[in-house]
mmCIF file with all atom_site columns, C-alpha atoms in Angstrom:
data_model
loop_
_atom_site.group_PDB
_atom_site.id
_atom_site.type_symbol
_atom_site.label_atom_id
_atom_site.label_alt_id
_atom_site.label_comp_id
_atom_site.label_asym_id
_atom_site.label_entity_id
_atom_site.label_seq_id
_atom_site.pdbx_PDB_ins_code
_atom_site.Cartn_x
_atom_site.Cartn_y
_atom_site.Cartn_z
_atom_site.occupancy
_atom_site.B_iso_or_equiv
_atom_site.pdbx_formal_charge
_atom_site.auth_seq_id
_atom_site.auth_comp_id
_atom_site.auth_asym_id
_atom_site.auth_atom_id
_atom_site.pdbx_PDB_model_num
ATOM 1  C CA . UNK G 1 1  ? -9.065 -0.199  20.045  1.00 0.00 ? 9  UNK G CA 1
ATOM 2  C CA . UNK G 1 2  ? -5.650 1.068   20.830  1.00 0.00 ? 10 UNK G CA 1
ATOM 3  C CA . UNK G 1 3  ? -2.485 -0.670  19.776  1.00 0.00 ? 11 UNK G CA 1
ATOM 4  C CA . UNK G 1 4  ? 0.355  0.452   22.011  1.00 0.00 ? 12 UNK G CA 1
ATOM 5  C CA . UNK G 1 5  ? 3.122  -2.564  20.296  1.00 0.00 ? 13 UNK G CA 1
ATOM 6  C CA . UNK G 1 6  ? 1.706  -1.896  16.812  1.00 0.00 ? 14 UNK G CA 1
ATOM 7  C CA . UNK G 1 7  ? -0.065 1.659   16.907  1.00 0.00 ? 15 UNK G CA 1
ATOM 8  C CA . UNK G 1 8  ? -1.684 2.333   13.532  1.00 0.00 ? 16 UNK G CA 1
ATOM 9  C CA . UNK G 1 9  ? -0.085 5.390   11.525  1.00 0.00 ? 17 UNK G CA 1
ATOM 10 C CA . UNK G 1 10 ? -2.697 5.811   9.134   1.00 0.00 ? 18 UNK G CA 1
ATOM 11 C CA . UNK G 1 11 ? -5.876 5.841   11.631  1.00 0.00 ? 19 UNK G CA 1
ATOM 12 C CA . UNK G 1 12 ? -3.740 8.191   13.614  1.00 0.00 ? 20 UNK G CA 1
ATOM 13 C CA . UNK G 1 13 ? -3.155 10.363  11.108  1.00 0.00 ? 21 UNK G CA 1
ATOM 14 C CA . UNK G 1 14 ? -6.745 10.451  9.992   1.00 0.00 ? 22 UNK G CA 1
ATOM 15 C CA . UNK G 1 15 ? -7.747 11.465  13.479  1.00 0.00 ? 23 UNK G CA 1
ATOM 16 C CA . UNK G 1 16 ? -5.675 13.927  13.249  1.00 0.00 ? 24 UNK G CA 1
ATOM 17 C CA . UNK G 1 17 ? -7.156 15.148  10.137  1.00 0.00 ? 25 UNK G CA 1
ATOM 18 C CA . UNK G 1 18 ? -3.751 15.037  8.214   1.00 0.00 ? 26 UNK G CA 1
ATOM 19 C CA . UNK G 1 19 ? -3.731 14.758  4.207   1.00 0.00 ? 27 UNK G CA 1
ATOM 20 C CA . UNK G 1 20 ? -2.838 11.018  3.207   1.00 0.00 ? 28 UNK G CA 1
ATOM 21 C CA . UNK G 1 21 ? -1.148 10.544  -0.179  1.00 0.00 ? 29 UNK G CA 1
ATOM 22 C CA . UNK G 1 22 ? -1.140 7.581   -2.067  1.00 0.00 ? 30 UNK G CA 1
ATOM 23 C CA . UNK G 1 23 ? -0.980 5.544   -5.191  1.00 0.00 ? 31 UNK G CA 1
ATOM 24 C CA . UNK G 1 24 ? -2.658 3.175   -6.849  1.00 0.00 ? 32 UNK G CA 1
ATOM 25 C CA . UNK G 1 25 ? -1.199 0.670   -8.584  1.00 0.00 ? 33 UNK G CA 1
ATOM 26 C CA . UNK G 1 26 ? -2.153 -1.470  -11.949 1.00 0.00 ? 34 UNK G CA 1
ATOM 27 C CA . UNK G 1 27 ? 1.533  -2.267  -12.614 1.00 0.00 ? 35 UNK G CA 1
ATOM 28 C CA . UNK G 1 28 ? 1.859  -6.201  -12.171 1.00 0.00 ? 36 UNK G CA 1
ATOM 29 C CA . UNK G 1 29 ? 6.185  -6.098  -11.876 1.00 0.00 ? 37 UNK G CA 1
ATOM 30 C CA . UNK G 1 30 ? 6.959  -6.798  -7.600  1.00 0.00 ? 38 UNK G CA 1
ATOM 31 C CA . UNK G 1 31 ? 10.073 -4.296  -8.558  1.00 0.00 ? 39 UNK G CA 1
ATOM 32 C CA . UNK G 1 32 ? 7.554  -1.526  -9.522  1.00 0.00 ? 40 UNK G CA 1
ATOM 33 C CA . UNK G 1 33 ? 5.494  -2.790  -6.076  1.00 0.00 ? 41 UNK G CA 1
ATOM 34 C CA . UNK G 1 34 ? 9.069  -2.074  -4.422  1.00 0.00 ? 42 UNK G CA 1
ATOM 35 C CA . UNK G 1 35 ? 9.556  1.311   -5.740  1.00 0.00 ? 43 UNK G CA 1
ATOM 36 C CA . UNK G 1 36 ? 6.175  2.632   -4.723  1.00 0.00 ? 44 UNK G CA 1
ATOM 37 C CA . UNK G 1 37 ? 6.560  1.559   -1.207  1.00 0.00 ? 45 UNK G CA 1
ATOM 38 C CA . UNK G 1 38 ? 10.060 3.465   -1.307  1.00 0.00 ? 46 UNK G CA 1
ATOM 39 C CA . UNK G 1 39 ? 8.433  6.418   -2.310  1.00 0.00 ? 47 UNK G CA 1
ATOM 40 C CA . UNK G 1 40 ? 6.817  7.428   0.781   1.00 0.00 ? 48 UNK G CA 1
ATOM 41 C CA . UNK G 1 41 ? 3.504  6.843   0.063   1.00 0.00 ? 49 UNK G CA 1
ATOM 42 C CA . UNK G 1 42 ? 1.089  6.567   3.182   1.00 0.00 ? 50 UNK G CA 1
ATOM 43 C CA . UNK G 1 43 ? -1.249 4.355   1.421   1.00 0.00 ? 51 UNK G CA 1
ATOM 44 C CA . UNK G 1 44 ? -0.749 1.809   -1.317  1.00 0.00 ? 52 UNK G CA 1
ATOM 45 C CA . UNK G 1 45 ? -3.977 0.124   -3.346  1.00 0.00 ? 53 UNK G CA 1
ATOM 46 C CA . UNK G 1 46 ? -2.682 -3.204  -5.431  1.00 0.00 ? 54 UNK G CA 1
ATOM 47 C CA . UNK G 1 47 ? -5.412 -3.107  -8.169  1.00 0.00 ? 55 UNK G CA 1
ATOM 48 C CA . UNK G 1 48 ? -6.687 -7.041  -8.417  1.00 0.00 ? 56 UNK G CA 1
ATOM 49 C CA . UNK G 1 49 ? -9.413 -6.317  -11.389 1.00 0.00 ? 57 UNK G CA 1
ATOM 50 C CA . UNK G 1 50 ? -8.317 -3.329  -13.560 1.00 0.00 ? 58 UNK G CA 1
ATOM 51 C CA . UNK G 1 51 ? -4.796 -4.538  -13.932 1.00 0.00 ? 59 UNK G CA 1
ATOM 52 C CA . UNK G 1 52 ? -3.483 -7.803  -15.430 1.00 0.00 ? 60 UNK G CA 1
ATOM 53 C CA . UNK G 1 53 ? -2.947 -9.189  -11.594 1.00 0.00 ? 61 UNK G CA 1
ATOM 54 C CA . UNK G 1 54 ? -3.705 -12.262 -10.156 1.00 0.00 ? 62 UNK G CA 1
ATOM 55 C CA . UNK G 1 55 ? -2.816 -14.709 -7.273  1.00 0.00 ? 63 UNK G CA 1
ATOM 56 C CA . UNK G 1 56 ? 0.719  -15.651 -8.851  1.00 0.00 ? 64 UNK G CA 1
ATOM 57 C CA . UNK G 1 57 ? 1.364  -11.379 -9.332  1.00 0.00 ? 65 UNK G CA 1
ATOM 58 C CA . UNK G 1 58 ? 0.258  -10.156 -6.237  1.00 0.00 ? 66 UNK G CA 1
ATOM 59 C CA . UNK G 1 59 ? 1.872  -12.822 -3.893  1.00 0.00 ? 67 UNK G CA 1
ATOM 60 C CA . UNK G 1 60 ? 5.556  -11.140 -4.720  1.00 0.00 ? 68 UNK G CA 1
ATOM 61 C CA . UNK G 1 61 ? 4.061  -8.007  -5.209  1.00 0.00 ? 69 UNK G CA 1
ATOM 62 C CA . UNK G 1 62 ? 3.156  -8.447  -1.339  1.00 0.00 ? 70 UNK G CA 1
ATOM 63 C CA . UNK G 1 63 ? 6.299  -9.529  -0.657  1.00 0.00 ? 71 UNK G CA 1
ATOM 64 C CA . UNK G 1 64 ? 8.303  -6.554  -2.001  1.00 0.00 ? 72 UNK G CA 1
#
């Protein structure tokens, strides 16, 4: 499915057989979410059972 008003960067990318870098994250602080999406990253994984996460962490974690 093509998305001409929201066209996927990632998917395209993969197509195109392009490296992705990302992170993932076990830190539970929405300023450290923050950070790592400043960084650049292409991908970002919010880890919800290795980490000390849960519904009241990753809401502003979302947010940021």
């Amino acid at each position: 499915m093509n998305n001409d008003v929201f066209p996927n960067k990632f998917k395209a990318a993969l197509a195109a057989k392009q490296v992705q870098i990302g992170c993932w994250s076990a830190l539970s602080n929405p300023i450290s979410t923050e950070v790592l999406g400043l960084a650049g990253f292409d991908w970002l994984v919010l880890d919800g059972e290795h980490a000390p996460n849960d519904i009241s962490t990753f809401i502003p974690q979302l947010m940021a």
